[in-house]
Every structure is written in structure tokens, then in C-alpha cells.
Short mmCIF file of C-alpha atoms and ligand atoms in Angstrom, two decimals:
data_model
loop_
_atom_site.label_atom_id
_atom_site.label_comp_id
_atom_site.label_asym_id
_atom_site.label_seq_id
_atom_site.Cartn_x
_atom_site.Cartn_y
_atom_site.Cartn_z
CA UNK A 749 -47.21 -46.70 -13.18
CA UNK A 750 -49.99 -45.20 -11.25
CA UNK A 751 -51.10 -41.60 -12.32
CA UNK A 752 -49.22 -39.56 -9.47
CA UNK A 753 -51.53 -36.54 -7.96
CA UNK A 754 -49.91 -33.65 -5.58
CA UNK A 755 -52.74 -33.62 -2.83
CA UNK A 756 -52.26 -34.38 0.70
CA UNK A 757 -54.86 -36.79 0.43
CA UNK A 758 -53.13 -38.41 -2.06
CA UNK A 759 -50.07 -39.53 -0.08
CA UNK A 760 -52.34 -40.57 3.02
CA UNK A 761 -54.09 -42.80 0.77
CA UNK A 762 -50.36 -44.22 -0.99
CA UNK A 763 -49.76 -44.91 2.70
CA UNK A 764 -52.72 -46.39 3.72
CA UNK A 765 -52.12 -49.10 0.65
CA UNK A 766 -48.84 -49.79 1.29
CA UNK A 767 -48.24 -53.05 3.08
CA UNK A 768 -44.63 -51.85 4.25
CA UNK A 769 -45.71 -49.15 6.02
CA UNK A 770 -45.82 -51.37 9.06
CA UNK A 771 -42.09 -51.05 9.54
CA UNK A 772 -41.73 -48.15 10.04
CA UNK A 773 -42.41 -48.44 13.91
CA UNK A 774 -39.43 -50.99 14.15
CA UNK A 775 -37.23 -47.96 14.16
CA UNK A 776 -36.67 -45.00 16.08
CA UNK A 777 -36.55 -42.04 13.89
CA UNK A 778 -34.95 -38.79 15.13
CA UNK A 779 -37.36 -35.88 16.64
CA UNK A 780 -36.70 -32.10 15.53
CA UNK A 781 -36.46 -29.62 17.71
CA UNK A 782 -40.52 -29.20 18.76
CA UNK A 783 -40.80 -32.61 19.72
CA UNK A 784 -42.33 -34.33 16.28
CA UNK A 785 -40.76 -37.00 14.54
CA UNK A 786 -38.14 -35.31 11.69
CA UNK A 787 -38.70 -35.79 7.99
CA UNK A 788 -35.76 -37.94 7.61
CA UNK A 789 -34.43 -38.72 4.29
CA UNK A 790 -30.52 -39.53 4.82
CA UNK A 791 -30.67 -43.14 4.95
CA UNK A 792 -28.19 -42.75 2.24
CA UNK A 793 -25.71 -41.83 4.75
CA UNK A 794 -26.77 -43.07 8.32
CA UNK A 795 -29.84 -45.42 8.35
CA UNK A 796 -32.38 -44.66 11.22
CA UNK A 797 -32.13 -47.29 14.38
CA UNK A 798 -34.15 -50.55 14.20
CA UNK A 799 -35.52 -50.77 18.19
CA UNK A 800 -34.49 -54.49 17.72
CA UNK A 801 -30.55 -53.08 17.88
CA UNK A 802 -30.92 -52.05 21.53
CA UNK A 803 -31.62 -55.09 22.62
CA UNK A 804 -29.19 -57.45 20.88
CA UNK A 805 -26.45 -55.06 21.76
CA UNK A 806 -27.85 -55.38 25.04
CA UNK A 807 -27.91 -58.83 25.05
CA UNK A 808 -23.80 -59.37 24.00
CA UNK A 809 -22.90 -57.02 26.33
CA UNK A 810 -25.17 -59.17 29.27
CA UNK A 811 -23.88 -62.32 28.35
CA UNK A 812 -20.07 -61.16 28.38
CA UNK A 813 -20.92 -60.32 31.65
CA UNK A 814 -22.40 -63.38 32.73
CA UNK A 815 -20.50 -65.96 30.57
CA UNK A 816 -17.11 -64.40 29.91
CA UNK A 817 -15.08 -65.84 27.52
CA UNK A 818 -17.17 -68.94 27.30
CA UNK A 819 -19.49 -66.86 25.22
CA UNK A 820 -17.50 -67.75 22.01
CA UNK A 821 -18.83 -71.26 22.06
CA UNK A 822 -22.03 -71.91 24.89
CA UNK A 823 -24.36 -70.10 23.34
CA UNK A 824 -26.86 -69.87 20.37
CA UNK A 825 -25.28 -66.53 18.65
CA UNK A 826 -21.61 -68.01 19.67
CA UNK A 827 -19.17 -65.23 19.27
CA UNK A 828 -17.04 -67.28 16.92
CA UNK A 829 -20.00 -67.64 14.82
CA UNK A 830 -21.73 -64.44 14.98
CA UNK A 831 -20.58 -63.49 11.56
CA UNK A 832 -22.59 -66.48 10.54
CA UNK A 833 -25.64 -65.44 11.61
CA UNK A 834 -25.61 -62.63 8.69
CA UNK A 835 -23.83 -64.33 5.98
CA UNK A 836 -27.63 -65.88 4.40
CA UNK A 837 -29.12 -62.63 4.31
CA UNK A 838 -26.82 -60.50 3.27
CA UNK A 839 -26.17 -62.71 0.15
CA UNK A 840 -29.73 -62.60 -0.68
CA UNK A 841 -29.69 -58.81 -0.62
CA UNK A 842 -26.98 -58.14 -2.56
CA UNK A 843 -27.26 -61.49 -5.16
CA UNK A 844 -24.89 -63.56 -3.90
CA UNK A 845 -24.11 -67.49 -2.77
CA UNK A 846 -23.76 -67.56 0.63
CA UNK A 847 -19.53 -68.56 0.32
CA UNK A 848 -19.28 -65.47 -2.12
CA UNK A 849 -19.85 -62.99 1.04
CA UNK A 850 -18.27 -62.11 4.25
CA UNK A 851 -19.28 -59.71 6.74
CA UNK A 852 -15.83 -58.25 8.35
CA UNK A 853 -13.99 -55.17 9.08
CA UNK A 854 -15.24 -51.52 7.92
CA UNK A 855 -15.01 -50.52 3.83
CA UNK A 856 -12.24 -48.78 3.18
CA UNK A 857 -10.00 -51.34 4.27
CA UNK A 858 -11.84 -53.59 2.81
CA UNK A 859 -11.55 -52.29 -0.83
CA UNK A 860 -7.73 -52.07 -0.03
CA UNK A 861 -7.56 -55.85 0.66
CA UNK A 862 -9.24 -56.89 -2.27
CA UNK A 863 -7.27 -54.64 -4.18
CA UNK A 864 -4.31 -56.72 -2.79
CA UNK A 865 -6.11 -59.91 -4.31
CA UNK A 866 -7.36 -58.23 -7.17
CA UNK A 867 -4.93 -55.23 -8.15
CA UNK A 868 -1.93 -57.19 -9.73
CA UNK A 869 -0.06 -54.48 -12.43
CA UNK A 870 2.11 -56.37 -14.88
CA UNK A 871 4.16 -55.35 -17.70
CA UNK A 872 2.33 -52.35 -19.29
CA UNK A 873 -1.21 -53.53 -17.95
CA UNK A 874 -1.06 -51.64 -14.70
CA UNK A 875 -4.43 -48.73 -14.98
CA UNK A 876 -7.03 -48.60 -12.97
CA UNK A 877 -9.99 -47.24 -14.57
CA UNK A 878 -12.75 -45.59 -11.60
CA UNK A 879 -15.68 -43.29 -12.21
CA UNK A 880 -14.53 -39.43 -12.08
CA UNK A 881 -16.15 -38.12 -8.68
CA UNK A 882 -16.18 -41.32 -7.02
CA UNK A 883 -16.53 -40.64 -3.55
CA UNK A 884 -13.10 -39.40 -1.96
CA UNK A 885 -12.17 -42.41 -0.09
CA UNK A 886 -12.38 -44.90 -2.75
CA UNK A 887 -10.41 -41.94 -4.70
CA UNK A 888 -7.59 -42.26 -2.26
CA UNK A 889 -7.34 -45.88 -1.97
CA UNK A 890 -6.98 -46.35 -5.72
CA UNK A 891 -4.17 -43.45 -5.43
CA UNK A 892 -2.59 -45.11 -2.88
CA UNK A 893 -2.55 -48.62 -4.32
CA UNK A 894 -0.91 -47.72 -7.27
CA UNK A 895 1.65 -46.06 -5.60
CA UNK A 896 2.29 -49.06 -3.33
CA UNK A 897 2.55 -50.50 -6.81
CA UNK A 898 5.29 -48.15 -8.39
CA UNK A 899 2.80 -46.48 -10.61
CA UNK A 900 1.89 -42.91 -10.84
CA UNK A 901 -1.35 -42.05 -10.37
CA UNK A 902 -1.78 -39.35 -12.75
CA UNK A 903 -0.62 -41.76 -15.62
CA UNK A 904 -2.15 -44.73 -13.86
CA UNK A 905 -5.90 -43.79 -13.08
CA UNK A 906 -8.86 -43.59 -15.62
CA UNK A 907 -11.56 -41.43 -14.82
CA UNK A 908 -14.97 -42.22 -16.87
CA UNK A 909 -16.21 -38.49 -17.01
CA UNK A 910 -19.83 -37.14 -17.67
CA UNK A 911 -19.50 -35.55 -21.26
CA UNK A 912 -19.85 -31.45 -20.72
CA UNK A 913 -23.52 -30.14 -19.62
CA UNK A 914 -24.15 -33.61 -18.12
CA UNK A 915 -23.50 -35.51 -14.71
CA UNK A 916 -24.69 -39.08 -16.28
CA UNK A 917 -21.94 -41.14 -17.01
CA UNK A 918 -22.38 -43.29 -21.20
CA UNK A 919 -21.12 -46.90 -21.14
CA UNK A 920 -20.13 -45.62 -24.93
CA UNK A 921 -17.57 -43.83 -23.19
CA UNK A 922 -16.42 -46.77 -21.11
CA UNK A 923 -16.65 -48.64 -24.27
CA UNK A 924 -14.23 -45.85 -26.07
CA UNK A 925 -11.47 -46.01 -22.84
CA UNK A 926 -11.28 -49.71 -23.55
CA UNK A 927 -10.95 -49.43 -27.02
CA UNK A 928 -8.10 -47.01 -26.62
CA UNK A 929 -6.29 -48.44 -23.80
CA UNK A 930 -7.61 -51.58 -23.25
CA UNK A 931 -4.43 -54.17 -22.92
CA UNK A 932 -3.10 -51.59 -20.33
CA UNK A 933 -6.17 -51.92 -18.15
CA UNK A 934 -5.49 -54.17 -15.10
CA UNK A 935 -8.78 -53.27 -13.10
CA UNK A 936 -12.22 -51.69 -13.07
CA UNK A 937 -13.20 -49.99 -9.76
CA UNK A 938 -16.70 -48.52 -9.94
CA UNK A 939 -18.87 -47.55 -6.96
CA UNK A 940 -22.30 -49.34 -8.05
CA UNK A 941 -24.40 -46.49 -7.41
CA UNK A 942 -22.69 -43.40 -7.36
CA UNK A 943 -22.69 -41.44 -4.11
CA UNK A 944 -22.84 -37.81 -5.89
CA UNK A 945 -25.85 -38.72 -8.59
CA UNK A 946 -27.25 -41.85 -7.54
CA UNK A 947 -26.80 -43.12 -10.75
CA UNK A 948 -27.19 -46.98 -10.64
CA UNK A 949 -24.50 -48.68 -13.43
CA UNK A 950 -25.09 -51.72 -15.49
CA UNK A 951 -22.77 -54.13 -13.27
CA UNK A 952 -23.29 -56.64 -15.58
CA UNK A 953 -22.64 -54.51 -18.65
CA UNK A 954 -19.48 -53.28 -17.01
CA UNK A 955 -18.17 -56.61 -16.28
CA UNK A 956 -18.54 -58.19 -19.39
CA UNK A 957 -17.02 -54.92 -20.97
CA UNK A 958 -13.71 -55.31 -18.59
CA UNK A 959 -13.63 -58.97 -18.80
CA UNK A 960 -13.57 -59.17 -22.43
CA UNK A 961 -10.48 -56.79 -22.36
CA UNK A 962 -8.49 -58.77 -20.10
CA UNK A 963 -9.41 -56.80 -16.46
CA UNK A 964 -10.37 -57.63 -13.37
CA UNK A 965 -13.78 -55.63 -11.88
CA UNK A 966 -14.71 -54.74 -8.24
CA UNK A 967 -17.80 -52.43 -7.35
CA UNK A 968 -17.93 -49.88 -4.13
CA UNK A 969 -21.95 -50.98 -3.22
CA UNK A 970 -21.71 -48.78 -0.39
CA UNK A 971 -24.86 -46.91 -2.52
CA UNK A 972 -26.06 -49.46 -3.77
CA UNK A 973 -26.36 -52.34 -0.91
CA UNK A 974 -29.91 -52.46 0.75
CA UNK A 975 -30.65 -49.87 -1.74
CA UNK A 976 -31.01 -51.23 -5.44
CA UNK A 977 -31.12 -55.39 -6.83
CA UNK A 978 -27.24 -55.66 -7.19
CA UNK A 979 -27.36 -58.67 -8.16
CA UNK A 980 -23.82 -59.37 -7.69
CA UNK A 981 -23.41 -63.20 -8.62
CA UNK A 982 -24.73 -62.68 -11.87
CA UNK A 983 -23.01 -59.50 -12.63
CA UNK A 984 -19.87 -61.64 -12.64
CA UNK A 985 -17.89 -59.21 -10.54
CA UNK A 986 -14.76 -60.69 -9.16
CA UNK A 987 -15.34 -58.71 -6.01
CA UNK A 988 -17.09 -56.31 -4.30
CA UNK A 989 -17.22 -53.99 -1.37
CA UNK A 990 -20.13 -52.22 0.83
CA UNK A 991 -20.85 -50.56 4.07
CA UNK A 992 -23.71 -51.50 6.29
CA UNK A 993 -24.70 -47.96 8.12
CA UNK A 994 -26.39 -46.48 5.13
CA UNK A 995 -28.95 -48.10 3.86
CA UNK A 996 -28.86 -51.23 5.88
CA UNK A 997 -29.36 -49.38 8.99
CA UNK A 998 -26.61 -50.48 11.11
CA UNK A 999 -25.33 -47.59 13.20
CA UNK A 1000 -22.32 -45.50 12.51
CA UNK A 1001 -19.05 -46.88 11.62
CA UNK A 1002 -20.55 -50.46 11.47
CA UNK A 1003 -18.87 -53.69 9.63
CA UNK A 1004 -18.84 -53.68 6.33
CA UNK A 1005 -20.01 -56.27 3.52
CA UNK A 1006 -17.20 -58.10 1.30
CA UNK A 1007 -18.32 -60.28 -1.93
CA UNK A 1008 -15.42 -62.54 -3.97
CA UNK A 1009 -16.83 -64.57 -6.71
CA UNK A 1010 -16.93 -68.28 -6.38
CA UNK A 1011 -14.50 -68.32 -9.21
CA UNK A 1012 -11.73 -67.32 -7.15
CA UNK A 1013 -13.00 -68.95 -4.25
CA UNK A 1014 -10.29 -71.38 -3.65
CA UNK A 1015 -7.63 -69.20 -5.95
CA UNK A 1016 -4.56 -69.99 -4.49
CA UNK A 1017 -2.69 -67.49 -7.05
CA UNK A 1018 -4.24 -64.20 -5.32
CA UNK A 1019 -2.24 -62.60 -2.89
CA UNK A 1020 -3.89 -62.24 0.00
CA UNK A 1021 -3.14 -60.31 3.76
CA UNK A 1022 -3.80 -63.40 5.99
CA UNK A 1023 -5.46 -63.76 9.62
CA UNK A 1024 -6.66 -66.27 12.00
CA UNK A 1025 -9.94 -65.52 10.94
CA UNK A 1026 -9.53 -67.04 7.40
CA UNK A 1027 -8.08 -70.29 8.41
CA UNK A 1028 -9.37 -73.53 8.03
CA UNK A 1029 -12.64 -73.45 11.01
CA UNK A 1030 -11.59 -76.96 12.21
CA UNK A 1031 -7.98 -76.41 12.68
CA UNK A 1032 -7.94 -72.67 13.71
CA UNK A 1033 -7.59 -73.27 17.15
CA UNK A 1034 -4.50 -75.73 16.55
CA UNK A 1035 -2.59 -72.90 16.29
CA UNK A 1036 -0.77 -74.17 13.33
CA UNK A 1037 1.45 -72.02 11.69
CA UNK A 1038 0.87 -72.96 7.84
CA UNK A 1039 -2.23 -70.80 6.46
CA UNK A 1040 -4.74 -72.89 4.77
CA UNK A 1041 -7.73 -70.20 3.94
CA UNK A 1042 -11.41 -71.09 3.95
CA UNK A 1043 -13.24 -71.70 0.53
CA UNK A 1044 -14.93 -68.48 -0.30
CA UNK A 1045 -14.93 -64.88 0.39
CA UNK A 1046 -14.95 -65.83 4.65
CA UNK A 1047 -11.06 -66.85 3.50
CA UNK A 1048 -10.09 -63.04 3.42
CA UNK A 1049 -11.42 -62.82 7.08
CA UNK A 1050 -8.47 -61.68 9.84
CA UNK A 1051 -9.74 -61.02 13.04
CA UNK A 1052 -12.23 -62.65 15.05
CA UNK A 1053 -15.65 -60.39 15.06
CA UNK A 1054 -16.79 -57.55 16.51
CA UNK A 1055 -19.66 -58.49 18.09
CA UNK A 1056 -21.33 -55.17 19.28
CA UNK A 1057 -20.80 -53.74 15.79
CA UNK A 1058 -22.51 -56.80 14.28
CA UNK A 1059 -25.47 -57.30 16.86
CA UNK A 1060 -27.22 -54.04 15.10
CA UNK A 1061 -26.64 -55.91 11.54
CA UNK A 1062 -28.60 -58.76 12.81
CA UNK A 1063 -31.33 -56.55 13.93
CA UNK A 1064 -31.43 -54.99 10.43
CA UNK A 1065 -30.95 -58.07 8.27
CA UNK A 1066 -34.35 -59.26 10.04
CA UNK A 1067 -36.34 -56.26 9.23
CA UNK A 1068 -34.90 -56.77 5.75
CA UNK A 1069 -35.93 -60.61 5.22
CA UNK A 1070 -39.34 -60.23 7.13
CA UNK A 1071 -40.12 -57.22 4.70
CA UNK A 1072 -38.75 -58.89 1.80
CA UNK A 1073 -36.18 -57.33 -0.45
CA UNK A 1074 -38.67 -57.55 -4.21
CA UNK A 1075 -40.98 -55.56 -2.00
CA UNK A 1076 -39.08 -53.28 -1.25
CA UNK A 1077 -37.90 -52.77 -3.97
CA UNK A 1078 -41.08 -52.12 -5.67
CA UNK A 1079 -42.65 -49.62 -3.31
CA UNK A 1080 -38.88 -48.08 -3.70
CA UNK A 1081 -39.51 -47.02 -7.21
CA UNK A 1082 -43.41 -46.20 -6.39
CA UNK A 1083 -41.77 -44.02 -3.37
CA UNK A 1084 -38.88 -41.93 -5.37
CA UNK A 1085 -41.04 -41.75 -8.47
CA UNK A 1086 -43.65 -40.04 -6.43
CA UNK A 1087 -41.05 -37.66 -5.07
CA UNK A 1088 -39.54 -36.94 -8.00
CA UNK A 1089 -43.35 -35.98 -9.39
CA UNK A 1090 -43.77 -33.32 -6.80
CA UNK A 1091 -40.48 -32.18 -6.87
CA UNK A 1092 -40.93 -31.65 -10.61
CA UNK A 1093 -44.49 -29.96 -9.56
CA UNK A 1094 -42.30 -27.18 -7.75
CA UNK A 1095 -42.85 -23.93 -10.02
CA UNK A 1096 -39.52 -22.21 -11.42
CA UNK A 1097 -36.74 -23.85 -12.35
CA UNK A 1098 -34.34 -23.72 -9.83
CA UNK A 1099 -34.09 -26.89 -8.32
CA UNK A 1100 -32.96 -29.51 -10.95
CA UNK A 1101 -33.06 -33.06 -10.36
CA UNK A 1102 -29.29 -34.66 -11.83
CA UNK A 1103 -29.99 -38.28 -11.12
CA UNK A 1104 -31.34 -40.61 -13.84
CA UNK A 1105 -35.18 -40.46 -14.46
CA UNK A 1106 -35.37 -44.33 -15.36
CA UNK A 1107 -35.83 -46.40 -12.15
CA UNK A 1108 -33.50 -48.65 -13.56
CA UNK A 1109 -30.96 -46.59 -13.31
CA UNK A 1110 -31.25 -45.36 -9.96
CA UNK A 1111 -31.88 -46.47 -6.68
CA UNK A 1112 -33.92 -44.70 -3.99
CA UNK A 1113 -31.76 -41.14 -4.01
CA UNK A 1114 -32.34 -38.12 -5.75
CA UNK A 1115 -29.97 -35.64 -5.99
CA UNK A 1116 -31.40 -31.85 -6.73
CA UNK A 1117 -29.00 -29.28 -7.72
CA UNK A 1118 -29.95 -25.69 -6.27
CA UNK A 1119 -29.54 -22.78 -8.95
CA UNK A 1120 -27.74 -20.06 -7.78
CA UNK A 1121 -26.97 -21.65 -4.23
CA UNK A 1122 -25.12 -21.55 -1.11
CA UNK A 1123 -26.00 -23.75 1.21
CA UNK A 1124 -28.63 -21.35 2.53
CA UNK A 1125 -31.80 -23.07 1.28
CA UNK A 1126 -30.25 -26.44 2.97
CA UNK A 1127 -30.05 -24.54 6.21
CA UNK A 1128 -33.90 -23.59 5.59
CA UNK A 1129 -35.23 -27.06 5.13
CA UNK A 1130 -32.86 -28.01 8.57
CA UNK A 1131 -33.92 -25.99 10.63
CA UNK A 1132 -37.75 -26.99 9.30
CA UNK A 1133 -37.16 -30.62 10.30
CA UNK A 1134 -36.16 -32.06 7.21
CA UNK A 1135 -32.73 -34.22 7.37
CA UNK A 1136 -31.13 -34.47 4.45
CA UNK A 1137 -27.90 -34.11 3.61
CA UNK A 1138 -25.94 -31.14 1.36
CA UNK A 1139 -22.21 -31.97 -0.94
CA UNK A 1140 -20.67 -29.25 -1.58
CA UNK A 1141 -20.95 -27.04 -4.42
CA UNK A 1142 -24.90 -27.15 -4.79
CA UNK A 1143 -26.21 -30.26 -4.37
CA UNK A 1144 -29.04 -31.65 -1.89
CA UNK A 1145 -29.75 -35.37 -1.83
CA UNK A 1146 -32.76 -36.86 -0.43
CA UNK A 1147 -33.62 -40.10 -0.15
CA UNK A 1148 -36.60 -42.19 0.93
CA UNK A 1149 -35.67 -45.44 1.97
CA UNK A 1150 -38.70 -47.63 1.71
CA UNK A 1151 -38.41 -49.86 4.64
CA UNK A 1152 -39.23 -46.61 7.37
CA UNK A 1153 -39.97 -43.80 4.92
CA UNK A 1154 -44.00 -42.71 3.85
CA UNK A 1155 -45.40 -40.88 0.88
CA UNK A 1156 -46.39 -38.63 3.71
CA UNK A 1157 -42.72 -37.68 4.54
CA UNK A 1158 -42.04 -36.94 0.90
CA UNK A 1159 -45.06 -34.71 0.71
CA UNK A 1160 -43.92 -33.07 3.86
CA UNK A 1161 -40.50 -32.53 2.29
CA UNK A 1162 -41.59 -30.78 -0.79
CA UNK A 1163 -44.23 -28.43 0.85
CA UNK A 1164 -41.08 -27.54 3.34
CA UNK A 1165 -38.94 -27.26 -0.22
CA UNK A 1166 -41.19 -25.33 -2.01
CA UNK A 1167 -41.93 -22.77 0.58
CA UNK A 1168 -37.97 -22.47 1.21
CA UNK A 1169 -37.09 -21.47 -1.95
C1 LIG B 1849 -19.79 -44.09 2.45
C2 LIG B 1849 -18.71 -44.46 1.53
C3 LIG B 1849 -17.41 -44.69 1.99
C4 LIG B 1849 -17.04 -44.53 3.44
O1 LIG B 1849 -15.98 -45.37 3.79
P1 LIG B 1849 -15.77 -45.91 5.28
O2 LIG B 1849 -14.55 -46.76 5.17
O3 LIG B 1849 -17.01 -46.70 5.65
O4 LIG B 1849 -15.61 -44.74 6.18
C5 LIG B 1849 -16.46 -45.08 1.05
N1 LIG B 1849 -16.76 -45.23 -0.26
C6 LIG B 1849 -18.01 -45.00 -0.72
C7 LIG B 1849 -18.30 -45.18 -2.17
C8 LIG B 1849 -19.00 -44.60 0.15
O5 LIG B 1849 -20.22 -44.35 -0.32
#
């Protein structure tokens, strides 16, 4: 690690050397209020635009005009294709084979599907063990589910708590709920990076540790896609789920990422809610009425694609595979080391970073609790052009995402910080 210094110079120079820094002006990053470009650090929640999006929205949107419904076949990004078009890079960023991921529908129902496939109570294994402040919609899908299922939530759901004082979850204490109560354990629902600390799990660690005791395990990426080397293949996962607005840049509400190991890629014992989508690609448009799903995760696909949601993925996935996801990776740790140095640099002790220090287990977010807060010092750094985003009860979380963030902006952010407090 290079020796870290707090001068202005310094970051100009970190940003001079680093060979990323070109990408930044493929995206359009939000002005403040006197014109300049903000200091923005929620890619964590809404990725910034890449320019590219405009113009492959633009250019669905022309050729439905022009070509109608022929567009699903005449064309080189054929609508019945499109989803296609992503499938090789997404893999690659989240460490995958190419049939283990799908890109289709939004998250949340896509956890609830797999949890159709994958969720499968019998006799007295039924629980569902999740990390305690998961983020509130994976909370409520898991709720729901087992209720779908008979079960009772209260009795039915694990939480993996931080022991008192701390906000870092153990795997000894994952170990310890499967030693207790491991034959009643039917699945392991964890999201990968968790959206409160940042804290980056061992997937593999996890897996092994459910699979040995007879569960299934899934992982909520929606943290940790785009952001940290998931690695999914290898972790041995049997599924997972991810959005593509946060750190994959792909404008609000876009489709979401969906990863089922090759293992169960031809599984004909899962349940499954069927569609169109996931039939056989030769024989769809037969219009038979017996369901014979494609091999791999595209199998769990229903509809056919929405195409103006996706064009902004393709735009993004680009960006991604030009820059190279090692690199980025690399000047990721460089970057939120760096800001974790000058936040540390900040005299008094009121701002206290709760995410791991080890880069391995975190991504690029940092989450500071604020001693003593409302959400007064949030409202401070707003209204001085930083974007970042506050969860309720004291908690800021900032994080520079390495494909369109600069040492500069996290020297910006901590001079605004500092002189807010
Ligand atoms: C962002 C996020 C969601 C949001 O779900 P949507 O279905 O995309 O609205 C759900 N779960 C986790 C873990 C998230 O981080």
C-alpha cells in the first residue's frame, strides 16, 4: 500500500496516475446548485448516467418507429435477443458461466422466484437463516415466503446478529446457529455485501458452511454486483440475485441480474413459475403448450424483454469490459483506502467509520456513524454539493465508485466533512 498523505496535491497527483480516470467523462454526473459538477458518492444507490445510455435508448425507441414489430428479428440487437447481448459480461463481473446468469425482471421479484425454486420447507427443516438488518425488502420477502409456506416467521427466520458494541457480523456465530439448529435449516439468504455496513461476506465460506448442513444458499448482490469480485461460480451458491441501478449504472428501477448454478441447470425437481420466455428458443414460437425450460438460469425467464430498461445496461456493461473489472477493482481499494485515511485524519471523534477496515471485507462503501446526530450534519454536506446518502438513525454512507469517481472528489468530500462538523 502506498503511504497515503492529506494534501491537495496529493490527490491531483493519485489522479493524474490513475489510468481509469479517463472514464469518468463517459458519464454525466449531476451539477449542484452553482453550476459545478456535485461530489457524488451514491453510486451505491443510483449509479451516475453513462452518455452512451442516451443514445441506445434512443436508438430502440427509433427503430420501433421505423421497423415496428419486425424489430424482434431484422436487426443486429434483435429484441428477442437483446437480453443476449448482456449475458457475457455480466457473468464475467459477477464470476459466473455465461448459462449460470440471466438478465430479467427487477430484484425483488426476482429473489421471490428463486425462493420458489430454492425455498422447499420439509418436515422440521423449514428456517431460513438471513443477516439481522438486511435491507427491508429482502426482510419482507423472506417473511412472506414462509408464510406462503405455513410457517411463522417469528419461529421460522434466523437472524445472524452483530454481538453487542459491534455492527460486524463473526462467521463463528454462523458457525454456532448451524451447530444448534442445523437439520432445521432449509436455506441461507444473505445479501453479499450488506447495504447498512458494507460489510463484504465470505460467499464461499458461507456456502460450504450451509451446504455441509444440508441447506440451500442464495446471496442478495444488489451491494455487491459491479462493486466487489463476487465470484459467484466458485462460491458454489445455488443462486443469486442483484440489481443493476447501483453500482452498474443503469438508471432507476432497471432489470435486475439472476445467477442459478449450473448444478441445477437442467433440475427438473425445482419448482419453478413458468413463462414463454424460458421455453425451449427453437420451439417458443410453436406455441406449444408443454413447458420444456432452457438449460441454465435463462430457463427461469417469463416475459419477453424490456428493451428500454436494458439498452442503458448495455451502455454500462461496455464501460465495464473496456475498463476492465481487476482494474477496477484495484484502484477501488486504492480509492476507499484513501478515503478512509482522511476521514480518519478528521480531528475528534465523532464520526466513526462501522464498515470493515480490511479491503477484503468490503467493497467500495463506507459507512460513518455521526455521534450525537440528527440528520443535521447530512443536510450540511447537501446543501455543500456532496451527494451521499443518510439511513436512519445516524448513519452516512459514501461511496466512491471507481469507474467515474477521483481522489479529488474524496478530498473534496472530507474538507466539506470536516468543516461541517
Ligand atoms: C437496493 C436493494 C433492494 C431494492 O429492491 P428493488 O426490487 O430493486 O426495488 C433490495 N434488496 C437489497 C439488498 C438492496 O440492496
Amino acid at each position: 500500500m502506498i503511504p497515503y498523505e492529506s494534501t491537495r496535491e496529493f490527490a491531483q497527483l493519485m489522479d493524474e496516475r490513475d489510468e481509469l480516470s479517463r472514464f469518468r467523462k463517459s458519464f454525466t454526473i449531476p451539477k449542484h446548485t452553482d453550476g459545478s459538477e456535485s461530489i457524488y458518492l451514491c453510486g451505491n444507490s443510483l449509479g451516475v448516467q453513462p452518455k452512451k445510455a442516451v443514445e441506445y435508448v434512443t436508438d430502440e425507441l427509433n427503430d420501433w418507429a421505423q421497423m415496428g414489430v419486425k424489430g424482434h428479428f431484422d436487426k443486429e440487437y434483435a429484441w428477442t435477443r437483446y437480453h443476449e447481448f448482456l449475458t457475457d459480461p455480466m457473468a464475467a463481473i459477477v464470476g459466473a458461466k455465461p448459462h449460470e446468469v440471466v438478465v430479467m425482471n427487477t430484484l425483488t421479484p426476482n429473489l421471490h422466484f428463486m425462493m420458489v425454486s430454492f425455498y422447499q420447507p420439509t418436515g422440521k427443516r423449514r428456517k431460513i437463516v438471513m443477516e439481522a438488518d438486511a435491507f427491508p425488502s429482502d426482510q419482507y420477502a423472506m417473511d412472506s415466503q414462509v408464510k406462503l409456506h405455513g410457517g411463522d416467521p417469528e419461529k421460522d427466520i434466523i437472524l445472524w446478529k452483530p454481538r453487542p458494541g459491534s455492527s460486524i457480523l463473526e462467521m463463528e456465530d454462523l458457525e454456532q446457529i448451524f451447530q444448534e439448529q442445523g437439520d432445521e435449516i432449509a436455506l441461507v439468504m444473505i445479501g453479499a455485501v450488506n447495504y447498512y455496513t458494507g460489510q463484504f461476506f465470505d460467499l464461499k465460506r458461507i456456502t460450504t458452511l450451509g451446504h455441509k448442513y444440508g441447506a440451500l444458499v442464495g446471496f442478495d448482490c444488489a451491494h455487491g454486483a459491479g462493486n466487489v469480485d463476487l465470484r459467484l461460480h466458485e462460491s458454489g451458491a445455488d443462486f443469486a440475485v442483484w440489481c443493476t441501478y447501483k453500482y452498474m449504472n443503469s438508471g432507476p428501477g432497471s432489470i435486475a441480474g439472476c445467477f442459478v448454478h449450473e448444478r441445477h441447470a437442467d433440475n427438473d425437481q425445482l419448482d419453478r413459475m413458468a413463462g414463454w420466455w424460458g421455453h425451449n428458443k427453437e420451439e417458443r414460437f410453436l406455441m406449444e403448450p408443454k413447458f420444456d425450460p432452457i438449460y441454465g438460469a435463462e430457463g427461469w425467464q417469463q416475459s419477453n424483454a424490456p428493451i428500454l430498461s436494458m439498452a442503458p445496461i448495455r451502455a454500462s456493461m461496455e464501460l465495464f469490459m473496456t475498463a476492465g473489472f481487476k482494474n477496477l477493482r484495484t484502484k477501488s481499494e486504492l480509492l476507499t483506502g484513501y478515503l478512509e485515511y482522511l476521514i480518519n485524519e478528521i480531528p475528534g471523534d465523532r464520526i466513526n467509520i462501522i464498515t470493515p477496515s480490511s479491503p477484503r471485507d468490503r467493497g467500495c462503501q463506507l459507512s460513518l456513524a455521526v455521534k450525537d446526530s440528527d440528520k443535521s450534519l447530512f443536510t450540511a454536506i447537501s446543501d455543500r454539493g456532496v451527494i451521499a446518502d443518510w439511513r436512519e438513525p445516524d448513519v452516512i454512507r459514501v461511496a466512491p465508485a471507481p469507474l467515474y469517481n477521483s481522489f479529488m472528489d474524496c478530498w473534496n468530500f472530507t474538507q466539506i466533512l470536516a468543516a461541517s462538523l
